[in-house]
Amino acid sequence: MNTAPIHESVAAANVLHCQKARTASEASVTGIPGSLTPIVDDDDPACARNWSTAKKLCAVATGLLLNFNTTLSSSLPSGAIDSLNDAFDVSSHQQVSLPVAVFLVGYIFGPVVFSPVSESFGRRVCFITSFGLYTLFTLACAFAPNWPALLVFRFLVGAGASAPQAVLGGMYADLYPNLSHRGRAVMILGLMSNLGPLIGPIIAGYTSTTNWRWMFWVALIMAGATWPLLLLLPGNLDRRSLVVLRLINLRTETFAPVILRRHHAAAGSSLEKSRFPTTNLKVTGTYGMSSGKAAVMLLPIGIGAAIAMFVFLWYDRFLIKSKEQGKAWTQREEYRRLPLACAGGPLYAISQFWLAWTARPDIHWIVPALSGIPYGIGIDLTFMALTNYLTDAYDIYSASALASSVFSRNIVAALLLPLATYRLYEDLGVGWACSLLGFLCLALSPIPFVFLRYGPSLRAKSPFCQRLKQLRRGPEDS
């Protein structure tokens, strides 16, 4: 028998724990011989979705702080390039970009471990383990004796930092069965995911002017401030609150919607990660700014992300009103989330073309800096829409689906950053390098429209989605 890891079966328990007991008819859906262990009724207070509002908000806030810490660390060294050059005598652009690139390699492999951990042993155990790894090796980075040691430690920091990106969507699905409430939690998660990488280079640019180690000390202080909330995270998110099921025979499958989603997200993530270190190259070379001032030019991206939050809230209210009016389109999964993602690609492209032809000495630096606003709107709308879509579609399996997405988009970014980005700008110049990226964005823009058209048929072919559908219906509907 081809037996998949037990973590998927235990993940299913988190939803089943909050439903009526299933009979053997459910076993015929999943291919399980016999029946599932009886479970508790819908009103069980141990179920995460039945927690009080304060308890849920505590869990959400803890997740947001974890995500802010780890995303901030991702771009931290890009604001201290000069200090790292002086300390380690590293001069080539390929070498300088490695502290960010190896972090992203850690982001690739971390979800492979932490997503199964979260679904087997619970979200709390996963976060404590991963954030412990992140904190420990952030401290190690501050004491790194040489360049190779720093790169090894950055890889391990990235591995520990990967859990929030892969697991928080699943945790919010545990907490909020209401799609509107869940969507707003993911909306704030998207905002924090964009603010962290923007603030990281600014911190590094101003704290590492005399000693590069200070950027890691600041990151460590922020991590220390987060630990009390993490330790107070309600324990019912761990395996003790789950009902242990028999080992379920889950065949491995391709997450069809994930494949398309990750190509679109990979482009956005690669642009985002490449934008931070190359901002130093573009701005210091064009305008003669220091690393700290150059990092401040990233702030308009945060403004764009904040604008995207209001756009999301507007669309959420529009969707709720349309549902109340009984409009047919609101019943389609894709139309609940994906229309916002359709704007992402064109906004990326506008931002790239804007930056391409305004980053010149004869044009004030604020003009190219403002290109970050449409970029921030586009990347945040894309993140919120596609993350919500995967979380809604895969529910209890969303940590695995999101892990697949994190894996694919970061492997592209990790390879692109050291191997192509600096060379691209040096060979083509800022104008044509940014224009090339703009044309790439336009080429990938139709992907959300493909979801809108073919999403239902893709989900219909997904055994995971069909299994979830049957689990939600119950034996009386079978």
CSV table of N, CA and C in Angstrom, one decimal, residues 194-271:
chain,number,residue,atom,x,y,z
A,194,ASN,N,5.2,42.6,3.4
A,194,ASN,CA,5.8,43.6,2.6
A,194,ASN,C,6.6,44.7,3.4
A,195,LEU,N,6.1,45.0,4.6
A,195,LEU,CA,6.7,46.0,5.4
A,195,LEU,C,8.1,45.5,6.0
A,196,GLY,N,8.1,44.2,6.3
A,196,GLY,CA,9.4,43.6,6.9
A,196,GLY,C,10.6,43.8,6.0
A,197,PRO,N,10.5,43.4,4.7
A,197,PRO,CA,11.7,43.5,3.8
A,197,PRO,C,12.0,45.0,3.5
A,198,LEU,N,11.0,45.9,3.7
A,198,LEU,CA,11.3,47.3,3.4
A,198,LEU,C,12.1,47.9,4.6
A,199,ILE,N,11.8,47.5,5.8
A,199,ILE,CA,12.4,48.1,7.0
A,199,ILE,C,13.7,47.5,7.3
A,200,GLY,N,14.0,46.2,6.9
A,200,GLY,CA,15.2,45.6,7.1
A,200,GLY,C,16.4,46.4,6.6
A,201,PRO,N,16.4,46.7,5.3
A,201,PRO,CA,17.6,47.5,4.7
A,201,PRO,C,17.8,48.9,5.4
A,202,ILE,N,16.7,49.5,5.8
A,202,ILE,CA,16.8,50.8,6.5
A,202,ILE,C,17.5,50.6,7.8
A,203,ILE,N,17.1,49.6,8.6
A,203,ILE,CA,17.7,49.3,9.9
A,203,ILE,C,19.2,49.1,9.7
A,204,ALA,N,19.5,48.2,8.7
A,204,ALA,CA,20.9,47.9,8.4
A,204,ALA,C,21.7,49.1,7.9
A,205,GLY,N,21.1,49.9,7.1
A,205,GLY,CA,21.8,51.1,6.5
A,205,GLY,C,22.2,52.1,7.6
A,206,TYR,N,21.4,52.2,8.6
A,206,TYR,CA,21.7,53.2,9.6
A,206,TYR,C,22.4,52.6,10.9
A,207,THR,N,22.3,51.4,11.1
A,207,THR,CA,23.0,50.8,12.3
A,207,THR,C,24.3,50.2,12.0
A,208,SER,N,24.6,49.9,10.8
A,208,SER,CA,25.8,49.2,10.4
A,208,SER,C,26.9,50.0,9.7
A,209,THR,N,26.8,51.3,9.9
A,209,THR,CA,27.7,52.2,9.3
A,209,THR,C,29.1,52.0,9.8
A,210,THR,N,29.2,51.7,11.1
A,210,THR,CA,30.6,51.5,11.7
A,210,THR,C,30.8,50.0,12.0
A,211,ASN,N,29.8,49.2,12.3
A,211,ASN,CA,30.0,47.8,12.6
A,211,ASN,C,28.8,47.0,12.0
A,212,TRP,N,29.1,46.1,11.1
A,212,TRP,CA,28.0,45.4,10.4
A,212,TRP,C,27.2,44.5,11.3
A,213,ARG,N,27.8,44.1,12.5
A,213,ARG,CA,27.1,43.2,13.4
A,213,ARG,C,25.9,43.8,14.0
A,214,TRP,N,25.8,45.1,14.1
A,214,TRP,CA,24.7,45.8,14.7
A,214,TRP,C,23.3,45.4,14.1
A,215,MET,N,23.3,45.2,12.8
A,215,MET,CA,22.0,44.9,12.2
A,215,MET,C,21.4,43.6,12.8
A,216,PHE,N,22.3,42.6,13.1
A,216,PHE,CA,21.9,41.4,13.6
A,216,PHE,C,21.5,41.5,15.1
A,217,TRP,N,22.2,42.4,15.8
A,217,TRP,CA,21.8,42.6,17.2
A,217,TRP,C,20.4,43.2,17.3
A,218,VAL,N,20.1,44.2,16.4
A,218,VAL,CA,18.8,44.8,16.4
A,218,VAL,C,17.7,43.7,16.0
A,219,ALA,N,18.0,42.8,15.0
A,219,ALA,CA,17.1,41.8,14.7
A,219,ALA,C,16.9,40.8,15.9
A,220,LEU,N,17.9,40.6,16.6
A,220,LEU,CA,17.8,39.7,17.8
A,220,LEU,C,17.0,40.3,18.9
A,221,ILE,N,17.2,41.6,19.1
A,221,ILE,CA,16.3,42.3,20.1
A,221,ILE,C,14.8,42.2,19.8
A,222,MET,N,14.5,42.4,18.5
A,222,MET,CA,13.1,42.3,18.0
A,222,MET,C,12.6,40.9,18.2
A,223,ALA,N,13.4,39.9,17.9
A,223,ALA,CA,13.0,38.5,18.1
A,223,ALA,C,12.8,38.2,19.6
A,224,GLY,N,13.6,38.8,20.5
A,224,GLY,CA,13.5,38.6,21.9
A,224,GLY,C,12.2,39.2,22.4
A,225,ALA,N,11.8,40.3,21.8
A,225,ALA,CA,10.5,40.9,22.2
A,225,ALA,C,9.3,40.1,21.8
A,226,THR,N,9.5,39.3,20.8
A,226,THR,CA,8.4,38.5,20.3
A,226,THR,C,8.2,37.2,21.0
A,227,TRP,N,9.2,36.7,21.7
A,227,TRP,CA,9.2,35.4,22.4
A,227,TRP,C,8.1,35.3,23.5
A,228,PRO,N,7.9,36.3,24.3
A,228,PRO,CA,6.8,36.1,25.3
A,228,PRO,C,5.4,35.8,24.7
A,229,LEU,N,5.1,36.5,23.6
A,229,LEU,CA,3.8,36.3,23.0
A,229,LEU,C,3.7,34.8,22.4
A,230,LEU,N,4.9,34.4,21.8
A,230,LEU,CA,4.9,33.1,21.2
A,230,LEU,C,4.7,32.0,22.3
A,231,LEU,N,5.4,32.2,23.4
A,231,LEU,CA,5.2,31.2,24.5
A,231,LEU,C,3.8,31.2,25.1
A,232,LEU,N,3.1,32.3,25.0
A,232,LEU,CA,1.7,32.4,25.5
A,232,LEU,C,0.7,32.0,24.4
A,233,LEU,N,1.2,31.6,23.2
A,233,LEU,CA,0.3,31.2,22.2
A,233,LEU,C,-0.5,30.0,22.7
A,234,PRO,N,-1.8,30.0,22.6
A,234,PRO,CA,-2.7,28.9,23.2
A,234,PRO,C,-2.2,27.6,22.7
A,235,GLY,N,-2.1,26.7,23.7
A,235,GLY,CA,-1.6,25.3,23.4
A,235,GLY,C,-2.5,24.5,22.6
A,236,ASN,N,-3.8,24.8,22.4
A,236,ASN,CA,-4.7,24.0,21.7
A,236,ASN,C,-4.5,24.0,20.2
A,237,LEU,N,-3.5,24.8,19.8
A,237,LEU,CA,-3.1,24.7,18.4
A,237,LEU,C,-2.2,23.5,18.1
A,238,ASP,N,-1.7,22.8,19.2
A,238,ASP,CA,-0.8,21.7,19.0
A,238,ASP,C,-1.6,20.4,19.0
A,239,ARG,N,-0.8,19.3,18.9
A,239,ARG,CA,-1.5,18.0,18.6
A,239,ARG,C,-2.4,17.6,19.7
A,240,ARG,N,-2.1,18.1,21.0
A,240,ARG,CA,-2.9,17.6,22.1
A,240,ARG,C,-4.4,17.9,21.9
A,241,SER,N,-4.7,19.0,21.1
A,241,SER,CA,-6.1,19.4,20.8
A,241,SER,C,-6.7,18.6,19.7
A,242,LEU,N,-5.9,17.8,19.0
A,242,LEU,CA,-6.4,17.1,17.8
A,242,LEU,C,-6.9,15.7,18.2
A,243,VAL,N,-7.8,15.1,17.5
A,243,VAL,CA,-8.2,13.8,17.7
A,243,VAL,C,-7.4,12.9,16.7
A,244,VAL,N,-6.6,11.9,17.3
A,244,VAL,CA,-5.8,11.1,16.4
A,244,VAL,C,-6.6,10.1,15.6
A,245,LEU,N,-6.4,10.1,14.3
A,245,LEU,CA,-7.1,9.3,13.4
A,245,LEU,C,-6.3,8.1,13.0
A,246,ARG,N,-6.9,7.1,12.4
A,246,ARG,CA,-6.1,6.0,11.8
A,246,ARG,C,-5.3,6.6,10.7
A,247,LEU,N,-4.2,5.9,10.4
A,247,LEU,CA,-3.4,6.4,9.2
A,247,LEU,C,-4.2,6.3,8.0
A,248,ILE,N,-4.3,7.5,7.3
A,248,ILE,CA,-5.1,7.6,6.1
A,248,ILE,C,-4.2,7.4,4.9
A,249,ASN,N,-4.7,6.6,3.9
A,249,ASN,CA,-4.0,6.4,2.7
A,249,ASN,C,-4.2,7.5,1.8
A,250,LEU,N,-3.3,8.5,1.7
A,250,LEU,CA,-3.4,9.6,0.9
A,250,LEU,C,-2.4,9.5,-0.3
A,251,ARG,N,-2.9,9.4,-1.5
A,251,ARG,CA,-2.1,9.3,-2.6
A,251,ARG,C,-1.5,10.7,-2.9
A,252,THR,N,-0.2,10.7,-3.3
A,252,THR,CA,0.5,12.0,-3.6
A,252,THR,C,-0.2,12.5,-4.9
A,253,GLU,N,-0.4,13.8,-4.9
A,253,GLU,CA,-1.0,14.4,-6.1
A,253,GLU,C,-0.3,15.8,-6.4
A,254,THR,N,-0.5,16.3,-7.5
A,254,THR,CA,0.0,17.6,-7.9
A,254,THR,C,-1.1,18.6,-7.5
A,255,PHE,N,-0.7,19.6,-6.7
A,255,PHE,CA,-1.7,20.7,-6.4
A,255,PHE,C,-1.8,21.5,-7.7
A,256,ALA,N,-2.8,21.2,-8.5
A,256,ALA,CA,-3.0,21.9,-9.8
A,256,ALA,C,-3.0,23.4,-9.7
A,257,PRO,N,-3.9,24.0,-8.8
A,257,PRO,CA,-3.9,25.4,-8.7
A,257,PRO,C,-2.6,26.0,-8.3
A,258,VAL,N,-1.9,25.2,-7.5
A,258,VAL,CA,-0.6,25.7,-6.9
A,258,VAL,C,0.4,25.9,-8.0
A,259,ILE,N,0.4,25.0,-9.0
A,259,ILE,CA,1.4,25.1,-10.1
A,259,ILE,C,1.3,26.4,-10.8
A,260,LEU,N,0.0,26.8,-11.2
A,260,LEU,CA,-0.2,28.1,-11.9
A,260,LEU,C,0.1,29.3,-10.9
A,261,ARG,N,-0.3,29.1,-9.7
A,261,ARG,CA,-0.1,30.2,-8.7
A,261,ARG,C,1.3,30.5,-8.5
A,262,ARG,N,2.1,29.4,-8.4
A,262,ARG,CA,3.5,29.6,-8.1
A,262,ARG,C,4.3,30.2,-9.2
A,263,HIS,N,3.9,30.0,-10.4
A,263,HIS,CA,4.6,30.7,-11.5
A,263,HIS,C,4.4,32.2,-11.4
A,264,HIS,N,3.2,32.6,-11.1
A,264,HIS,CA,2.8,34.0,-11.0
A,264,HIS,C,3.5,34.6,-9.8
A,265,ALA,N,3.5,33.9,-8.6
A,265,ALA,CA,4.1,34.4,-7.4
A,265,ALA,C,5.6,34.4,-7.5
A,266,ALA,N,6.1,33.5,-8.2
A,266,ALA,CA,7.6,33.4,-8.3
A,266,ALA,C,8.1,34.7,-9.0
A,267,ALA,N,7.4,35.1,-10.0
A,267,ALA,CA,7.9,36.4,-10.7
A,267,ALA,C,7.8,37.6,-9.8
A,268,GLY,N,6.7,37.7,-9.0
A,268,GLY,CA,6.6,38.8,-8.1
A,268,GLY,C,7.6,38.7,-7.0
A,269,SER,N,7.8,37.5,-6.4
A,269,SER,CA,8.8,37.4,-5.3
A,269,SER,C,10.2,37.7,-5.8
A,270,SER,N,10.5,37.2,-7.0
A,270,SER,CA,11.9,37.4,-7.6
A,270,SER,C,12.1,38.9,-7.8
A,271,LEU,N,11.1,39.6,-8.3
A,271,LEU,CA,11.3,41.0,-8.5
A,271,LEU,C,11.4,41.7,-7.1
